[in-house]
Amino acid sequence: MQTAPRQLELRELPLPEIDDDSALLQVEACGICGSDVEQYEGVIPVRMPLIPGHEPLGTIARIGDRAGKRWGVNVGDRVAVEALIRCGHCRDCLAGNYQVCRGRGGLFGHGYVPLSRAPGMWGAYADYMYLDPLSIVHRVRADVPANIAVMFNPLGAGFRWAVDIPDTKPGDTVLILGPGQRGLASVIAARAAGADRVIVTGLTRDAAKLKLATELGADCAIDIEREDARDRVQELTGGRGADVVVEVSANAPEPVAEALRYVAPGGRIVLAGVKGFKAVPDFISDLVVVKEITIKGAFGVTWHAYESAIRLIESGRVPLERMHTHDFPLERADEAIRTLGGTVPGASSIHSCLVP
Ligand SMILES: [Zn+2]
Ligand SMILES: [Zn+2]
């Protein structure tokens, strides 16, 4: 339970009651990502105390009859759970954009709802988690190791940000800025979508991640501190630029301006890396005009992308275990988050999860 910024403690709670429309999940693993670090540090506005954990994988421990019929799952089935819990009635939900629903008040979803809201057990840093009537579950085959199956989250982001949103097609060149968890997932997704060429950029300190990107399917990795990335991209694309640029680097706003240089005329740019609300220096809007560039923002993941991710995980076609670096028990959640955040000396995480 998170009781204050940088404060996690273990607590025992009674299991919640389940009605006809809800369920109880026995958590097998909970993925952790950059937003867990922000939540831990108190940057994300949530009401505490609460149980964090928004990337849950587990098995159905109890389920109401109606929920079982609606969701198509039963006790014992393994499921991945989407973080966001929609309201189902607002304009965004009705328009099919449930990932931006705020109809239940602010950021409402697994890992974000306070303990004070019954039944309290909303997050997956726990042995059990409550499933709301509007929680969305995806079946996952039981024979995939839990710490790999739980990658449905970063991989789902890869499919939505690098494939679904920019409408990536076979023959496209996809350039991914940033080789972190989401960047690597974007490499895998772009490759799976049949992109002709996948290029990834990073810094000198990202050398190991850039190498991993090529093992996961990137044709070329560019160290932007050692090479002239604009020249390299021109060279690799026959002077055209990339059809799709996916910006998933953290904090630095400069790559957003650079994306306009890298993209081909008529190309698509997806912005998904958050920059702490900093402005972008040297953003030349005329490039957007004269090259007729489409720029789209991406924050959440939606049903179709999660399904693509889960099918790819189940196929065993990609050596995802190379992306997975750490398993932590619940008792070490604090260390897990700090490891992911890069503040534990000597430890470097790409994908980590908690295993209750
Ligand atoms: Zn996450
Ligand atoms: Zn809604």
Coordinates of C-alpha atoms and ligand atoms in Angstrom, one line a residue:
M1 CA 0.0 0.0 0.0
Q2 CA 1.2 3.5 -0.8
T3 CA 0.5 5.8 2.1
A4 CA 2.5 8.8 1.0
P5 CA 5.1 9.7 -1.7
R6 CA 8.0 7.2 -1.5
Q7 CA 6.2 5.3 1.2
L8 CA 5.1 1.7 0.7
E9 CA 3.9 -0.7 3.4
L10 CA 2.6 -4.2 3.6
R11 CA -0.9 -4.5 5.0
E12 CA -3.4 -7.4 5.3
L13 CA -7.0 -6.7 4.1
P14 CA -10.0 -9.0 4.1
L15 CA -10.9 -10.3 0.6
P16 CA -13.7 -8.2 -1.0
E17 CA -17.2 -9.5 -1.6
I18 CA -18.0 -10.4 -5.2
D19 CA -21.5 -9.8 -6.7
D20 CA -23.0 -11.1 -9.9
D21 CA -21.1 -8.6 -12.0
S22 CA -17.7 -8.5 -10.5
A23 CA -14.7 -10.9 -9.9
L24 CA -11.6 -11.5 -7.8
L25 CA -8.2 -11.9 -9.4
Q26 CA -5.4 -13.9 -7.9
V27 CA -2.4 -11.8 -9.0
E28 CA 0.4 -13.8 -10.7
A29 CA 2.5 -10.9 -11.7
C30 CA 2.3 -7.1 -12.0
G31 CA 4.4 -5.3 -14.5
I32 CA 6.0 -2.0 -13.5
C33 CA 6.8 0.9 -15.8
G34 CA 7.9 4.6 -15.7
S35 CA 4.5 5.7 -14.4
D36 CA 5.0 3.5 -11.3
V37 CA 8.1 5.6 -10.6
E38 CA 6.1 8.8 -11.0
Q39 CA 3.3 7.5 -8.8
Y40 CA 5.9 6.4 -6.2
E41 CA 7.4 9.9 -6.2
G42 CA 4.1 11.6 -5.9
V43 CA 4.0 13.2 -9.4
I44 CA 0.8 11.5 -10.5
P45 CA -2.2 13.0 -8.7
V46 CA -3.7 10.0 -6.8
R47 CA -5.5 9.9 -3.4
M48 CA -3.6 7.9 -0.8
P49 CA -3.6 5.4 0.8
L50 CA -4.0 3.1 -2.2
I51 CA -2.7 -0.1 -3.6
P52 CA -0.6 0.7 -6.7
G53 CA -0.2 -1.7 -9.7
H54 CA -1.8 -1.1 -13.1
E55 CA -0.3 -3.9 -15.2
P56 CA -2.0 -7.0 -13.7
L57 CA -1.8 -10.6 -14.8
G58 CA -3.5 -13.3 -12.8
T59 CA -6.1 -16.1 -12.6
I60 CA -9.8 -15.6 -11.9
A61 CA -10.3 -16.7 -8.2
R62 CA -14.0 -15.9 -8.0
I63 CA -16.5 -14.5 -10.5
G64 CA -20.1 -13.6 -10.5
D65 CA -22.3 -15.6 -12.9
R66 CA -23.2 -12.6 -15.0
A67 CA -19.6 -11.3 -15.2
G68 CA -18.5 -14.8 -16.2
K69 CA -21.0 -14.9 -19.1
R70 CA -20.2 -11.3 -20.2
W71 CA -16.5 -11.7 -20.1
G72 CA -16.3 -15.2 -21.4
V73 CA -14.1 -16.4 -18.5
N74 CA -14.4 -18.7 -15.5
V75 CA -12.7 -19.5 -12.3
G76 CA -9.1 -20.7 -13.0
D77 CA -8.7 -18.9 -16.3
R78 CA -5.7 -16.7 -16.7
V79 CA -6.3 -13.1 -17.8
A80 CA -4.4 -9.9 -18.5
V81 CA -6.3 -6.9 -17.1
E82 CA -6.4 -3.4 -18.7
A83 CA -5.5 -0.6 -16.3
L84 CA -8.2 1.9 -17.2
I85 CA -11.8 1.2 -16.0
R86 CA -14.2 3.1 -18.2
C87 CA -17.6 4.6 -17.2
G88 CA -19.3 3.2 -20.3
H89 CA -21.6 6.2 -20.8
C90 CA -19.6 9.4 -21.5
R91 CA -19.0 10.9 -24.9
D92 CA -15.5 9.3 -25.1
C93 CA -16.7 5.9 -24.2
L94 CA -19.6 6.1 -26.7
A95 CA -17.3 7.3 -29.4
G96 CA -15.0 4.3 -28.9
N97 CA -12.2 6.2 -27.1
Y98 CA -12.6 4.6 -23.7
Q99 CA -8.8 5.0 -23.1
V100 CA -9.4 8.7 -22.4
C101 CA -12.6 8.3 -20.3
R102 CA -12.7 10.4 -17.2
G103 CA -16.3 9.7 -16.5
R104 CA -15.7 8.1 -13.2
G105 CA -13.7 11.0 -11.9
G106 CA -10.0 11.7 -12.8
L107 CA -7.7 8.8 -13.6
F108 CA -9.9 5.8 -12.7
G109 CA -8.4 2.4 -13.0
H110 CA -6.5 -0.5 -11.4
G111 CA -3.7 1.0 -9.3
Y112 CA -5.1 4.5 -9.1
V113 CA -8.3 4.2 -7.0
P114 CA -7.9 4.9 -3.3
L115 CA -8.5 2.4 -0.5
S116 CA -11.4 4.6 0.7
R117 CA -13.5 3.6 -2.4
A118 CA -15.1 0.3 -1.7
P119 CA -14.0 -2.5 -2.0
G120 CA -10.5 -0.9 -1.8
M121 CA -8.4 -3.6 -3.5
W122 CA -8.0 -1.9 -6.9
G123 CA -4.3 -2.4 -7.4
A124 CA -2.1 -5.3 -8.4
Y125 CA 0.7 -4.9 -5.9
A126 CA -1.2 -7.5 -4.0
D127 CA -2.0 -11.2 -3.8
Y128 CA -5.6 -10.5 -4.9
M129 CA -7.3 -7.7 -6.8
Y130 CA -11.0 -6.7 -7.2
L131 CA -12.3 -6.7 -10.8
D132 CA -15.0 -4.1 -11.4
P133 CA -18.0 -4.9 -13.7
L134 CA -16.4 -2.6 -16.3
S135 CA -12.8 -3.9 -15.9
I136 CA -11.6 -5.3 -19.2
V137 CA -9.9 -8.7 -19.2
H138 CA -8.1 -10.6 -22.0
R139 CA -7.5 -14.4 -21.8
V140 CA -3.9 -15.4 -21.8
R141 CA -2.7 -19.0 -22.3
A142 CA -1.6 -20.6 -19.0
D143 CA 1.7 -22.1 -20.2
V144 CA 3.6 -18.8 -20.8
P145 CA 5.8 -17.9 -17.9
A146 CA 4.1 -15.1 -15.8
N147 CA 7.0 -12.7 -16.1
I148 CA 6.8 -12.9 -19.9
A149 CA 3.0 -13.0 -20.2
V150 CA 2.8 -9.8 -18.1
M151 CA 4.6 -8.0 -20.9
F152 CA 1.2 -7.6 -22.6
N153 CA 1.4 -4.0 -21.3
P154 CA 4.6 -2.6 -22.9
L155 CA 4.0 -4.7 -26.0
G156 CA 0.4 -3.5 -26.2
A157 CA 1.8 0.1 -26.1
G158 CA 4.2 -0.9 -28.9
F159 CA 1.3 -2.2 -31.1
R160 CA -0.9 0.8 -30.5
W161 CA 1.8 3.5 -30.8
A162 CA 4.0 2.1 -33.6
V163 CA 1.3 0.2 -35.6
D164 CA -2.4 1.0 -34.9
I165 CA -2.1 4.8 -34.5
P166 CA 0.3 5.5 -37.4
D167 CA -1.4 2.8 -39.5
T168 CA 2.0 1.1 -40.2
K169 CA 1.9 -1.1 -43.3
P170 CA 4.2 -3.6 -44.9
G171 CA 6.8 -1.6 -46.8
D172 CA 7.0 1.3 -44.4
T173 CA 10.1 2.5 -42.7
V174 CA 9.6 3.0 -39.0
L175 CA 12.0 5.1 -36.9
I176 CA 11.8 4.7 -33.1
L177 CA 13.3 7.4 -31.0
G178 CA 14.3 5.9 -27.6
P179 CA 15.3 2.3 -26.8
G180 CA 13.6 1.9 -23.4
Q181 CA 10.9 -0.6 -22.6
R182 CA 8.4 1.1 -24.9
G183 CA 10.9 1.7 -27.6
L184 CA 11.9 -1.9 -27.7
A185 CA 8.2 -3.0 -27.7
S186 CA 7.7 -0.6 -30.7
V187 CA 10.5 -2.3 -32.5
I188 CA 8.9 -5.7 -32.0
A189 CA 5.4 -4.5 -33.0
A190 CA 6.6 -2.6 -36.1
R191 CA 8.5 -5.8 -37.2
A192 CA 5.4 -7.9 -36.5
A193 CA 3.3 -5.6 -38.6
G194 CA 5.6 -6.2 -41.6
A195 CA 7.5 -2.9 -41.6
D196 CA 10.2 -3.0 -44.3
R197 CA 12.8 -1.3 -42.2
V198 CA 13.0 -0.5 -38.5
I199 CA 15.5 1.9 -37.1
V200 CA 16.0 2.9 -33.5
T201 CA 17.9 5.8 -31.9
G202 CA 19.5 6.2 -28.5
L203 CA 22.3 7.8 -26.5
T204 CA 25.8 6.4 -25.9
R205 CA 24.7 5.2 -22.4
D206 CA 22.0 3.1 -24.1
A207 CA 24.5 0.9 -25.9
A208 CA 23.2 -2.3 -24.4
K209 CA 19.6 -1.4 -25.2
L210 CA 20.5 -0.5 -28.8
K211 CA 22.2 -3.8 -29.3
L212 CA 19.1 -5.6 -27.8
A213 CA 16.9 -3.6 -30.2
T214 CA 18.8 -5.2 -33.2
E215 CA 18.4 -8.6 -31.6
L216 CA 14.6 -8.0 -31.3
G217 CA 14.3 -7.0 -35.0
A218 CA 15.6 -3.5 -35.6
D219 CA 17.7 -3.3 -38.8
C220 CA 19.8 -0.5 -37.6
A221 CA 20.5 1.3 -34.3
I222 CA 21.9 4.9 -34.2
D223 CA 23.9 6.4 -31.3
I224 CA 22.9 10.0 -31.8
E225 CA 25.9 11.2 -29.7
R226 CA 28.4 9.5 -32.0
E227 CA 26.7 9.7 -35.4
D228 CA 24.8 12.5 -37.3
A229 CA 21.4 10.9 -37.0
R230 CA 19.8 13.2 -39.6
D231 CA 22.4 12.1 -42.2
R232 CA 22.1 8.4 -41.2
V233 CA 18.3 8.4 -41.5
Q234 CA 18.5 10.1 -44.9
E235 CA 21.1 7.5 -46.0
L236 CA 19.1 4.6 -44.7
T237 CA 15.9 5.7 -46.4
G238 CA 17.4 6.7 -49.8
G239 CA 16.9 10.4 -49.0
R240 CA 13.2 10.2 -48.2
G241 CA 13.0 10.0 -44.5
A242 CA 11.0 7.6 -42.4
D243 CA 7.3 6.9 -43.1
V244 CA 6.6 6.6 -39.4
V245 CA 8.5 8.2 -36.5
V246 CA 7.6 7.0 -33.0
E247 CA 8.9 9.3 -30.2
V248 CA 9.2 7.3 -26.9
S249 CA 12.2 8.9 -25.3
A250 CA 11.7 10.1 -21.7
N251 CA 12.1 13.7 -20.5
A252 CA 14.2 15.3 -23.3
P253 CA 12.0 17.4 -25.6
E254 CA 14.7 17.8 -28.3
P255 CA 13.8 14.6 -30.2
V256 CA 10.3 16.0 -30.8
A257 CA 11.8 18.7 -33.0
E258 CA 14.2 16.3 -34.6
A259 CA 11.3 14.0 -35.6
L260 CA 10.2 16.7 -38.1
R261 CA 13.5 16.3 -39.8
Y262 CA 13.5 12.5 -39.9
V263 CA 10.0 12.0 -41.2
A264 CA 9.3 11.6 -44.9
P265 CA 6.9 14.0 -46.7
G266 CA 3.4 12.9 -45.9
G267 CA 4.7 10.8 -43.0
R268 CA 3.2 10.2 -39.6
I269 CA 4.7 11.1 -36.2
V270 CA 3.4 9.6 -33.0
L271 CA 4.4 11.4 -29.7
A272 CA 4.2 9.1 -26.7
G273 CA 7.2 10.1 -24.5
V274 CA 6.3 12.5 -21.8
K275 CA 8.6 15.5 -21.1
G276 CA 7.5 16.8 -17.8
F277 CA 5.4 19.5 -19.5
K278 CA 8.5 21.2 -20.9
A279 CA 8.3 23.2 -24.2
V280 CA 10.1 21.9 -27.3
P281 CA 12.9 24.2 -28.4
D282 CA 13.5 24.7 -32.2
F283 CA 10.1 23.2 -33.2
I284 CA 9.8 24.3 -36.8
S285 CA 6.1 24.2 -37.5
D286 CA 6.7 25.1 -41.2
L287 CA 8.1 21.6 -41.6
V288 CA 4.7 20.2 -40.6
V289 CA 3.1 22.4 -43.2
V290 CA 5.4 21.9 -46.2
K291 CA 5.9 18.2 -45.6
E292 CA 2.2 17.6 -44.7
I293 CA 3.1 15.7 -41.6
T294 CA 0.5 14.1 -39.4
I295 CA 1.3 14.3 -35.7
K296 CA -0.7 12.3 -33.2
G297 CA -0.4 11.8 -29.4
A298 CA -0.6 8.4 -27.7
F299 CA -1.0 7.8 -24.0
G300 CA -3.0 4.7 -23.4
V301 CA -3.4 1.3 -25.0
T302 CA -6.7 -0.1 -26.4
W303 CA -8.3 -3.5 -26.7
H304 CA -7.0 -4.3 -30.2
A305 CA -3.4 -3.6 -29.4
Y306 CA -3.5 -5.7 -26.2
E307 CA -4.9 -8.6 -28.3
S308 CA -2.1 -8.2 -30.8
A309 CA 0.5 -8.2 -28.0
I310 CA -1.0 -11.3 -26.3
R311 CA -1.1 -13.3 -29.5
L312 CA 2.5 -12.4 -30.2
I313 CA 3.6 -13.4 -26.6
E314 CA 1.7 -16.7 -27.0
S315 CA 3.4 -17.4 -30.4
G316 CA 6.8 -17.5 -28.8
R317 CA 8.2 -16.0 -32.0
V318 CA 10.2 -13.2 -30.3
P319 CA 12.8 -13.8 -27.6
L320 CA 11.0 -11.5 -25.1
E321 CA 12.9 -13.0 -22.2
R322 CA 15.9 -10.9 -23.3
M323 CA 13.9 -7.8 -22.4
H324 CA 13.0 -9.1 -19.0
T325 CA 15.6 -8.1 -16.4
H326 CA 14.0 -8.4 -12.8
D327 CA 11.4 -10.3 -10.8
F328 CA 10.8 -8.8 -7.3
P329 CA 8.6 -10.2 -4.5
L330 CA 6.0 -7.8 -3.1
E331 CA 8.1 -7.1 0.0
R332 CA 10.7 -5.5 -2.3
A333 CA 8.3 -3.3 -4.3
D334 CA 10.2 -0.2 -3.1
E335 CA 13.5 -1.5 -4.5
A336 CA 11.7 -2.7 -7.7
I337 CA 10.5 0.8 -8.4
R338 CA 13.8 2.4 -7.6
T339 CA 15.6 -0.1 -9.8
L340 CA 13.3 0.7 -12.7
G341 CA 13.8 4.4 -12.1
G342 CA 17.6 3.9 -12.4
T343 CA 18.4 5.1 -8.9
V344 CA 19.8 1.8 -7.6
P345 CA 23.6 1.9 -8.2
G346 CA 24.8 -0.9 -10.5
A347 CA 21.3 -2.1 -11.4
S348 CA 19.8 -1.5 -14.8
S349 CA 16.3 -2.5 -15.6
I350 CA 14.5 -2.9 -19.0
H351 CA 11.3 -4.8 -18.0
S352 CA 10.7 -5.7 -14.4
C353 CA 7.7 -7.1 -12.5
L354 CA 6.4 -7.9 -9.1
V355 CA 5.6 -11.5 -8.4
P356 CA 3.4 -11.9 -5.2
Ligands
ZN1 ZN 2.5 0.9 -16.8
ZN2 ZN -16.6 7.1 -20.1

